[in-house]
Amino acid sequence: MSPDDQRRVLATLTPMAVRHYAQSRGWISVEGVRGRIWLLRHQAHPLRQLVIPMDADDPGFVDAMADVLQRLAELEGRVLEVVLSDLQTPDADVLRVRVVHRDSDAGQLSLTSDVMLRDGARRALLAAACSVIHPVTYHPRMTRSEAESLLAACRAGQTEFGSYVIKVICPLYAVPETLDLYEPFTRRVVRHLMKTTAELVDSIEQTSIETYIDAQKERPRLSANLCEALLRMQTRDDEQPRERDAGHLELLTAWASDPHVPPPTPTQVPSRVVIKAEYLPEIERAASLLRPAAMRTREELFIGTVETLDGTVGADGRRSGDVTFSLLLRDSESIRARATLSSEDYDVALQAHQGGIAYVRLNGVLRRGPRINRITSLRSLELLESAD
Amino acid sequence: MTPQDIEAELSYAYLHAVASHASVACQVASRMHDGLGIDAMLTLRHDFGPPAILTDITLHLQLKATTRTPVHNDGRFSYFLKDAQEYERLRKASSLPPRLLAVLFLPTPQADWLTCAAEQLVLRKCAYWTSLRGAPASKNDSGQTVYLPDTQVLSPDGLRALFERVAHQEELLYVP
């Protein structure tokens, strides 16, 4: 952001919103100040103060806001642009997903990884929303109306500097207060997402996922859907073996500064959770444990397209082997899955691939994996007739 | 470097030296502040004790340097501020953070600006500060003559005294 842009944004801030933001982060009012300003001091650093003009038409407003911004950023240890962005959205919890990976060092990510990251973030919020409404270990369809209303109100913010960061702005009052909740639905969802992900990571690091899942049998917080969403956000090397330092993913939250909805303390809900790449197999195992047992071996009908053909020519001179499909699932999710095909099925896949956007229908068992999903027990594969 | 560049750099060096000696943090303005006509920011975190309630004070400074010998009259120096827009910004500035004008008066011969020897580093003459807050509007498009009290020397002691005045919420108004 250029300095001119920064000043333009500073000029749009509302004094009350800046004051609420500061108060939600440990700044308290100082009495006895003269003039139309609010003076605040920090609880943990008593000498540190903020001077916020009460009137946006004060001739020194931008000047003073630049000073406030710099002080906030310094104490929070965050860059100016990120704090400024949060000051612009006082009535929203802002979720950031940061990818730290060798591919993202230059602030770039493959287009496919970016799409997966955004979809994963969207699905993580959806899964958390469904669990807030109906806590079960698996949501067959994530189509709860409140969850969908929340997702519809969420906005994607501009990507930010710092490896690769996407931002989802979740307005606090996205869902009308019909659920008789003591705090807005959005806050419950974001709180659930952060707390549950932190608990999952903690169980991997400290105990075991079995212990964690057993402990919440009565009222499950973690769902297979949330695990799958977290897996989806990971930058993929597909078939490449994972290196020891394969990076990590961070979920970060900047809580809204609405004075009627105080933010949770860091001990109640962390505002940062780090998911190391090496935890992925455990998260996949958690997803598998949380899915209904019948799903693990249940044959299903899938519709999809053929994405890649990696077969080899056999002794009979015909090609067979691995094929990657893009499958459309019931809740409009699409996933990539690999299957090992016989030469007959491979011919069908080849025809579909050559036909451009040609769909296939297949029956088999979907086994989800941390990096690649697989179709096993493939019973049939056929080319779908073209609609025209 | 042009002589004007050297004058500007010497004014920063002067400010850094004086501020450091007074335990005041001095920061060259960021790009964001630069666009607001601020050259440097001085910050002091200090509790001067009651009734002073400000403990974290930043002063915004516009820095100037000149080799023109100023007219000294009635205990004040005159200085012609060439930029009318800068004058407007300074006179309309809000009280917090205070925005001040500081002018370093250098000797005319360039060779005398700074001398360096084993025993001493000498930057000749000194800078004064003033607040233009509340000054009248200018009728001149090319600039405005402003006055800097000779008591307002930008020295370590002068700087601490200035911060103490701000800590007590004293309004720094222009004295024409």
CSV table of C-alpha atoms in Angstrom, one decimal, chain A:
chain,number,residue,atom,x,y,z
A,1,MET,CA,0.0,0.0,0.0
A,2,SER,CA,1.4,3.4,-1.0
A,3,PRO,CA,1.7,6.2,1.6
A,4,ASP,CA,-1.1,8.0,-0.2
A,5,ASP,CA,-3.3,5.0,0.0
A,6,GLN,CA,-2.5,4.6,3.7
A,7,ARG,CA,-3.4,8.2,4.4
A,8,ARG,CA,-6.7,7.8,2.4
A,9,VAL,CA,-7.6,4.8,4.6
A,10,LEU,CA,-6.6,6.6,7.8
A,11,ALA,CA,-8.9,9.4,6.9
A,12,THR,CA,-11.8,7.0,6.6
A,13,LEU,CA,-11.4,5.5,10.1
A,14,THR,CA,-14.0,6.4,12.7
A,15,PRO,CA,-12.6,7.7,16.0
A,16,MET,CA,-15.0,5.5,18.0
A,17,ALA,CA,-14.0,2.3,16.1
A,18,VAL,CA,-10.3,3.1,16.8
A,19,ARG,CA,-11.0,3.6,20.5
A,20,HIS,CA,-12.9,0.4,20.7
A,21,TYR,CA,-10.2,-1.5,18.9
A,22,ALA,CA,-7.6,-0.2,21.4
A,23,GLN,CA,-9.8,-0.9,24.4
A,24,SER,CA,-10.4,-4.5,23.2
A,25,ARG,CA,-6.6,-4.9,23.2
A,26,GLY,CA,-5.7,-3.8,26.7
A,27,TRP,CA,-5.7,0.0,26.4
A,28,ILE,CA,-7.7,1.8,29.1
A,29,SER,CA,-8.9,5.4,29.4
A,30,VAL,CA,-7.0,8.0,31.3
A,31,GLU,CA,-9.1,10.6,33.1
A,32,GLY,CA,-8.4,14.4,33.2
A,33,VAL,CA,-7.4,15.0,29.7
A,34,ARG,CA,-8.2,18.4,28.1
A,35,GLY,CA,-9.6,18.9,24.7
A,36,ARG,CA,-11.6,16.7,22.3
A,37,ILE,CA,-9.3,13.7,22.5
A,38,TRP,CA,-9.4,10.3,24.2
A,39,LEU,CA,-6.2,9.4,26.1
A,40,LEU,CA,-5.6,5.8,26.7
A,41,ARG,CA,-2.8,3.9,28.4
A,42,HIS,CA,-1.8,0.3,28.0
A,43,GLN,CA,-2.5,-2.0,31.0
A,44,ALA,CA,0.7,-3.9,30.7
A,45,HIS,CA,2.9,-0.9,29.6
A,46,PRO,CA,1.7,2.0,31.8
A,47,LEU,CA,3.9,4.6,30.1
A,48,ARG,CA,2.6,3.8,26.7
A,49,GLN,CA,-0.3,6.0,25.6
A,50,LEU,CA,-2.6,6.6,22.6
A,51,VAL,CA,-4.1,10.0,21.8
A,52,ILE,CA,-7.2,9.6,19.6
A,53,PRO,CA,-9.0,12.7,18.3
A,54,MET,CA,-12.8,12.5,19.0
A,55,ASP,CA,-13.6,14.3,15.7
A,56,ALA,CA,-12.8,12.9,12.3
A,57,ASP,CA,-12.9,16.5,10.9
A,58,ASP,CA,-10.1,17.6,13.3
A,59,PRO,CA,-7.4,19.1,11.0
A,60,GLY,CA,-4.8,16.8,12.5
A,61,PHE,CA,-6.9,13.7,12.4
A,62,VAL,CA,-4.8,11.8,9.8
A,63,ASP,CA,-1.6,12.9,11.5
A,64,ALA,CA,-2.9,11.6,14.8
A,65,MET,CA,-4.2,8.4,13.4
A,66,ALA,CA,-0.8,7.7,11.7
A,67,ASP,CA,0.7,8.1,15.1
A,68,VAL,CA,-1.9,5.8,16.7
A,69,LEU,CA,-1.4,3.2,14.0
A,70,GLN,CA,2.3,3.2,14.5
A,71,ARG,CA,2.0,2.8,18.2
A,72,LEU,CA,-0.5,0.0,17.9
A,73,ALA,CA,1.6,-1.9,15.3
A,74,GLU,CA,4.7,-1.5,17.4
A,75,LEU,CA,3.1,-3.0,20.6
A,76,GLU,CA,1.3,-5.7,18.7
A,77,GLY,CA,4.4,-6.7,16.8
A,78,ARG,CA,2.4,-6.5,13.5
A,79,VAL,CA,3.0,-4.6,10.3
A,80,LEU,CA,1.2,-1.3,9.8
A,81,GLU,CA,-0.9,-2.5,6.9
A,82,VAL,CA,-2.3,-5.5,8.8
A,83,VAL,CA,-3.3,-3.3,11.8
A,84,LEU,CA,-4.8,-0.7,9.5
A,85,SER,CA,-6.8,-3.4,7.8
A,86,ASP,CA,-8.2,-4.6,11.1
A,87,LEU,CA,-9.0,-1.0,12.1
A,88,GLN,CA,-11.2,-0.8,9.0
A,89,THR,CA,-13.3,-3.8,10.1
A,90,PRO,CA,-14.1,-3.2,13.7
A,91,ASP,CA,-17.3,-5.2,13.6
A,92,ALA,CA,-15.8,-8.4,12.1
A,93,ASP,CA,-13.6,-11.2,13.3
A,94,VAL,CA,-10.8,-11.5,10.7
A,95,LEU,CA,-9.4,-14.9,10.0
A,96,ARG,CA,-6.1,-15.1,8.3
A,97,VAL,CA,-4.5,-18.3,6.9
A,98,ARG,CA,-0.8,-18.0,6.4
A,99,VAL,CA,1.2,-20.6,4.4
A,100,VAL,CA,4.8,-20.9,5.3
A,101,HIS,CA,6.4,-23.1,2.7
A,102,ARG,CA,9.3,-22.8,0.3
A,103,ASP,CA,6.9,-22.2,-2.6
A,104,SER,CA,5.4,-19.3,-0.7
A,105,ASP,CA,8.6,-17.5,0.3
A,106,ALA,CA,8.3,-15.0,-2.4
A,107,GLY,CA,4.7,-14.3,-1.6
A,108,GLN,CA,3.5,-16.5,-4.3
A,109,LEU,CA,1.7,-19.9,-4.4
A,110,SER,CA,0.7,-22.1,-7.3
A,111,LEU,CA,-2.8,-21.3,-8.6
A,112,THR,CA,-4.0,-24.7,-7.6
A,113,SER,CA,-2.7,-24.4,-4.0
A,114,ASP,CA,-4.3,-21.0,-3.8
A,115,VAL,CA,-7.7,-22.3,-4.8
A,116,MET,CA,-7.4,-25.2,-2.4
A,117,LEU,CA,-6.3,-22.8,0.4
A,118,ARG,CA,-9.3,-20.6,-0.1
A,119,ASP,CA,-11.7,-23.5,-0.4
A,120,GLY,CA,-10.2,-25.1,2.7
A,121,ALA,CA,-10.7,-21.9,4.7
A,122,ARG,CA,-14.3,-21.6,3.5
A,123,ARG,CA,-15.0,-25.3,4.4
A,124,ALA,CA,-13.3,-24.9,7.8
A,125,LEU,CA,-15.6,-22.0,8.7
A,126,LEU,CA,-18.6,-24.0,7.3
A,127,ALA,CA,-17.6,-27.1,9.3
A,128,ALA,CA,-17.1,-25.0,12.5
A,129,ALA,CA,-20.5,-23.3,11.9
A,130,CYS,CA,-22.2,-26.7,11.5
A,131,SER,CA,-20.6,-28.0,14.7
A,132,VAL,CA,-21.7,-24.9,16.6
A,133,ILE,CA,-25.3,-25.6,15.6
A,134,HIS,CA,-25.2,-29.4,15.7
A,135,PRO,CA,-22.1,-31.0,17.4
A,136,VAL,CA,-21.5,-34.3,15.7
A,137,THR,CA,-18.4,-36.0,14.4
A,138,TYR,CA,-19.4,-35.9,10.8
A,139,HIS,CA,-21.7,-33.6,8.9
A,140,PRO,CA,-23.0,-35.5,5.8
A,141,ARG,CA,-24.2,-32.2,4.3
A,142,MET,CA,-22.9,-28.9,5.4
A,143,THR,CA,-26.1,-27.0,4.4
A,144,ARG,CA,-27.3,-25.5,7.6
A,145,SER,CA,-29.0,-22.2,6.8
A,146,GLU,CA,-27.2,-20.2,9.6
A,147,ALA,CA,-23.9,-21.6,8.4
A,148,GLU,CA,-24.7,-20.7,4.8
A,149,SER,CA,-25.8,-17.2,5.8
A,150,LEU,CA,-22.5,-16.7,7.6
A,151,LEU,CA,-20.5,-17.9,4.6
A,152,ALA,CA,-22.5,-15.6,2.3
A,153,ALA,CA,-21.7,-12.6,4.4
A,154,CYS,CA,-18.0,-13.3,4.7
A,155,ARG,CA,-15.7,-11.2,2.5
A,156,ALA,CA,-12.3,-12.1,1.1
A,157,GLY,CA,-9.7,-9.4,1.9
A,158,GLN,CA,-6.7,-8.6,-0.2
A,159,THR,CA,-3.8,-11.0,0.2
A,160,GLU,CA,-1.2,-9.7,2.6
A,161,PHE,CA,2.6,-9.7,2.7
A,162,GLY,CA,4.2,-12.4,4.9
A,163,SER,CA,4.9,-15.6,3.1
A,164,TYR,CA,1.4,-16.1,1.7
A,165,VAL,CA,-1.6,-14.9,3.6
A,166,ILE,CA,-5.3,-15.0,2.7
A,167,LYS,CA,-7.8,-13.0,4.8
A,168,VAL,CA,-11.5,-13.8,5.4
A,169,ILE,CA,-13.5,-11.0,7.0
A,170,CYS,CA,-16.4,-12.5,9.1
A,171,PRO,CA,-19.0,-9.8,10.0
A,172,LEU,CA,-20.1,-10.3,13.6
A,173,TYR,CA,-23.7,-9.8,12.9
A,174,ALA,CA,-23.9,-11.9,9.6
A,175,VAL,CA,-26.6,-14.1,11.1
A,176,PRO,CA,-29.7,-12.6,12.7
A,177,GLU,CA,-30.0,-13.4,16.4
A,178,THR,CA,-32.4,-16.2,16.1
A,179,LEU,CA,-30.4,-18.9,17.9
A,180,ASP,CA,-30.7,-17.4,21.4
A,181,LEU,CA,-27.0,-17.1,21.8
A,182,TYR,CA,-25.1,-15.1,24.3
A,183,GLU,CA,-22.8,-13.9,21.7
A,184,PRO,CA,-23.1,-13.5,17.9
A,185,PHE,CA,-23.1,-16.6,15.8
A,186,THR,CA,-20.0,-15.5,13.9
A,187,ARG,CA,-18.0,-15.1,17.1
A,188,ARG,CA,-19.0,-18.6,18.2
A,189,VAL,CA,-18.0,-20.0,14.9
A,190,VAL,CA,-14.6,-18.4,14.8
A,191,ARG,CA,-14.0,-19.2,18.5
A,192,HIS,CA,-14.9,-22.8,17.8
A,193,LEU,CA,-12.6,-23.0,14.8
A,194,MET,CA,-9.6,-21.6,16.6
A,195,LYS,CA,-10.2,-23.5,19.9
A,196,THR,CA,-10.9,-26.8,18.2
A,197,THR,CA,-7.9,-26.6,15.9
A,198,ALA,CA,-5.7,-25.7,18.8
A,199,GLU,CA,-7.0,-28.7,20.8
A,200,LEU,CA,-6.4,-31.0,17.8
A,201,VAL,CA,-2.8,-29.7,17.4
A,202,ASP,CA,-2.3,-30.0,21.2
A,203,SER,CA,-3.5,-33.6,21.2
A,204,ILE,CA,-1.1,-34.4,18.4
A,205,GLU,CA,1.8,-32.8,20.3
A,206,GLN,CA,1.0,-33.8,23.8
A,207,THR,CA,-1.3,-36.9,24.0
A,208,SER,CA,-3.0,-38.6,21.1
A,209,ILE,CA,-5.9,-37.9,18.9
A,210,GLU,CA,-7.7,-41.0,20.2
A,211,THR,CA,-7.6,-39.5,23.7
A,212,TYR,CA,-8.9,-36.2,22.5
A,213,ILE,CA,-11.7,-37.7,20.5
A,214,ASP,CA,-12.7,-40.0,23.4
A,215,ALA,CA,-12.8,-37.0,25.7
A,216,GLN,CA,-15.5,-35.3,23.7
A,217,LYS,CA,-17.8,-38.2,22.9
A,218,GLU,CA,-20.7,-36.6,24.7
A,219,ARG,CA,-20.5,-33.4,22.7
A,220,PRO,CA,-18.1,-33.6,19.8
A,221,ARG,CA,-16.3,-30.4,18.9
A,222,LEU,CA,-14.0,-31.8,16.3
A,223,SER,CA,-15.6,-33.0,13.1
A,224,ALA,CA,-14.2,-35.0,10.2
A,225,ASN,CA,-15.3,-32.1,8.0
A,226,LEU,CA,-13.0,-29.7,9.9
A,227,CYS,CA,-10.1,-32.1,9.6
A,228,GLU,CA,-10.7,-32.5,5.9
A,229,ALA,CA,-10.8,-28.7,5.5
A,230,LEU,CA,-7.5,-28.3,7.3
A,231,LEU,CA,-6.0,-31.0,5.1
A,232,ARG,CA,-7.3,-29.2,2.0
A,233,MET,CA,-5.6,-25.9,3.0
A,234,GLN,CA,-2.2,-27.5,3.0
A,235,THR,CA,0.2,-26.7,0.1
A,236,ARG,CA,0.5,-30.0,-1.8
A,237,ASP,CA,3.5,-31.7,-3.2
A,238,ASP,CA,1.1,-34.5,-4.3
A,239,GLU,CA,3.3,-37.6,-4.8
A,240,GLN,CA,6.5,-36.1,-3.5
A,241,PRO,CA,7.5,-37.4,-0.1
A,242,ARG,CA,7.3,-34.8,2.6
A,243,GLU,CA,10.6,-33.3,3.7
A,244,ARG,CA,11.4,-32.8,7.3
A,245,ASP,CA,11.0,-29.0,7.0
A,246,ALA,CA,7.9,-29.0,4.7
A,247,GLY,CA,6.6,-25.8,6.2
A,248,HIS,CA,3.5,-25.1,8.1
A,249,LEU,CA,0.1,-23.4,8.1
A,250,GLU,CA,-1.0,-20.8,10.5
A,251,LEU,CA,-4.6,-19.8,11.5
A,252,LEU,CA,-4.6,-16.3,12.9
A,253,THR,CA,-7.6,-14.3,14.2
A,254,ALA,CA,-8.0,-10.6,14.9
A,255,TRP,CA,-11.1,-10.3,17.0
A,256,ALA,CA,-13.6,-7.7,16.3
A,257,SER,CA,-13.4,-4.6,18.6
A,258,ASP,CA,-17.1,-4.3,19.2
A,259,PRO,CA,-17.4,-3.3,22.9
A,260,HIS,CA,-20.5,-5.4,23.4
A,261,VAL,CA,-18.7,-8.6,22.3
A,262,PRO,CA,-15.5,-8.7,24.3
A,263,PRO,CA,-12.8,-10.9,22.7
A,264,PRO,CA,-11.8,-14.1,24.4
A,265,THR,CA,-8.6,-14.0,26.3
A,266,PRO,CA,-5.6,-15.8,24.8
A,267,THR,CA,-5.9,-18.5,27.5
A,268,GLN,CA,-9.6,-19.1,26.5
A,269,VAL,CA,-9.0,-19.2,22.8
A,270,PRO,CA,-5.6,-18.7,21.1
A,271,SER,CA,-5.5,-16.2,18.3
A,272,ARG,CA,-2.8,-18.2,16.5
A,273,VAL,CA,-2.6,-21.9,15.8
A,274,VAL,CA,0.3,-23.5,13.9
A,275,ILE,CA,-0.2,-26.7,12.0
A,276,LYS,CA,3.0,-28.3,10.9
A,277,ALA,CA,3.1,-30.3,7.7
A,278,GLU,CA,4.3,-33.3,9.7
A,279,TYR,CA,1.0,-33.4,11.6
A,280,LEU,CA,-1.1,-34.0,8.4
A,281,PRO,CA,-1.1,-37.8,8.7
A,282,GLU,CA,-2.4,-37.5,12.2
A,283,ILE,CA,-5.1,-35.1,11.1
A,284,GLU,CA,-6.0,-37.5,8.3
A,285,ARG,CA,-6.2,-40.3,10.9
A,286,ALA,CA,-8.5,-38.1,13.1
A,287,ALA,CA,-10.7,-37.5,10.0
A,288,SER,CA,-10.9,-41.2,9.4
A,289,LEU,CA,-11.7,-42.0,13.1
A,290,LEU,CA,-14.5,-39.4,13.1
A,291,ARG,CA,-16.2,-40.5,9.9
A,292,PRO,CA,-19.0,-43.1,10.4
A,293,ALA,CA,-17.5,-46.6,10.1
A,294,ALA,CA,-19.8,-47.4,7.2
A,295,MET,CA,-18.3,-44.7,5.1
A,296,ARG,CA,-14.8,-46.1,5.3
A,297,THR,CA,-15.7,-49.2,3.2
A,298,ARG,CA,-18.9,-48.0,1.6
A,299,GLU,CA,-19.0,-48.2,-2.2
A,300,GLU,CA,-20.3,-45.0,-3.7
A,301,LEU,CA,-21.3,-43.8,-7.1
A,302,PHE,CA,-19.1,-40.8,-8.3
A,303,ILE,CA,-19.3,-38.5,-11.3
A,304,GLY,CA,-16.2,-36.8,-12.4
A,305,THR,CA,-13.7,-35.9,-15.1
A,306,VAL,CA,-10.3,-37.5,-16.0
A,307,GLU,CA,-7.5,-35.1,-15.1
A,308,THR,CA,-4.2,-37.0,-15.7
A,309,LEU,CA,-3.3,-40.4,-17.1
A,310,ASP,CA,-0.1,-41.9,-15.8
A,311,GLY,CA,-0.4,-45.5,-16.9
A,312,THR,CA,2.4,-47.6,-18.5
A,313,VAL,CA,2.3,-50.1,-21.3
A,314,GLY,CA,2.1,-53.7,-20.1
A,315,ALA,CA,3.4,-57.0,-21.7
A,316,ASP,CA,0.2,-57.3,-23.7
A,317,GLY,CA,1.0,-54.0,-25.4
A,318,ARG,CA,-1.9,-52.2,-23.7
A,319,ARG,CA,-1.7,-49.3,-21.3
A,320,SER,CA,-3.0,-49.5,-17.7
A,321,GLY,CA,-2.2,-47.9,-14.3
A,322,ASP,CA,-2.8,-44.7,-12.4
A,323,VAL,CA,-5.4,-42.2,-13.4
A,324,THR,CA,-6.4,-39.0,-11.5
A,325,PHE,CA,-10.1,-38.0,-11.4
A,326,SER,CA,-11.7,-34.8,-10.3
A,327,LEU,CA,-14.8,-36.0,-8.5
A,328,LEU,CA,-17.9,-34.0,-7.7
A,329,LEU,CA,-19.2,-34.9,-4.3
A,330,ARG,CA,-22.7,-34.6,-2.9
A,331,ASP,CA,-22.2,-31.3,-1.1
A,332,SER,CA,-20.8,-29.7,-4.2
A,333,GLU,CA,-17.2,-30.3,-3.0
A,334,SER,CA,-14.9,-31.4,-5.7
A,335,ILE,CA,-11.8,-33.5,-4.9
A,336,ARG,CA,-9.1,-35.2,-6.8
A,337,ALA,CA,-8.7,-38.9,-6.4
A,338,ARG,CA,-6.4,-41.4,-7.9
A,339,ALA,CA,-7.3,-45.0,-9.0
A,340,THR,CA,-5.3,-47.8,-10.5
A,341,LEU,CA,-7.1,-49.0,-13.7
A,342,SER,CA,-7.1,-52.1,-15.7
A,343,SER,CA,-6.4,-51.8,-19.4
A,344,GLU,CA,-10.1,-51.9,-20.2
A,345,ASP,CA,-11.0,-49.2,-17.7
A,346,TYR,CA,-7.9,-47.3,-18.8
A,347,ASP,CA,-9.3,-47.2,-22.4
A,348,VAL,CA,-12.5,-45.6,-21.0
A,349,ALA,CA,-10.5,-43.0,-19.1
A,350,LEU,CA,-8.5,-42.3,-22.2
A,351,GLN,CA,-11.6,-41.7,-24.3
A,352,ALA,CA,-13.0,-39.4,-21.6
A,353,HIS,CA,-9.7,-37.5,-21.4
A,354,GLN,CA,-9.6,-37.1,-25.2
A,355,GLY,CA,-13.2,-35.9,-25.2
A,356,GLY,CA,-12.3,-32.7,-23.4
A,357,ILE,CA,-15.0,-32.0,-20.7
A,358,ALA,CA,-16.4,-35.5,-20.8
A,359,TYR,CA,-17.8,-37.0,-17.6
A,360,VAL,CA,-17.3,-40.5,-16.3
A,361,ARG,CA,-19.4,-42.5,-13.8
A,362,LEU,CA,-17.6,-44.8,-11.5
A,363,ASN,CA,-18.4,-47.1,-8.5
A,364,GLY,CA,-15.8,-47.6,-5.8
A,365,VAL,CA,-14.7,-46.8,-2.3
A,366,LEU,CA,-13.2,-43.3,-1.7
A,367,ARG,CA,-10.3,-43.4,0.7
A,368,ARG,CA,-9.2,-39.9,1.7
A,369,GLY,CA,-5.5,-39.3,2.3
A,370,PRO,CA,-3.5,-36.3,3.5
A,371,ARG,CA,-2.0,-35.6,0.2
A,372,ILE,CA,-3.9,-37.8,-2.3
A,373,ASN,CA,-7.2,-39.5,-2.2
A,374,ARG,CA,-7.7,-42.9,-3.7
A,375,ILE,CA,-10.5,-44.9,-5.2
A,376,THR,CA,-10.2,-48.5,-4.3
A,377,SER,CA,-12.4,-51.5,-5.1
A,378,LEU,CA,-13.4,-49.9,-8.4
A,379,ARG,CA,-16.3,-51.9,-9.7
A,380,SER,CA,-17.2,-50.0,-12.8
A,381,LEU,CA,-16.1,-47.1,-14.9
A,382,GLU,CA,-18.1,-45.8,-17.8
A,383,LEU,CA,-18.3,-42.7,-20.0
A,384,LEU,CA,-21.4,-40.6,-19.5
A,385,GLU,CA,-23.4,-39.8,-22.6
A,386,SER,CA,-22.9,-36.1,-23.6
A,387,ALA,CA,-25.9,-33.9,-22.7
A,388,ASP,CA,-26.1,-32.7,-26.3
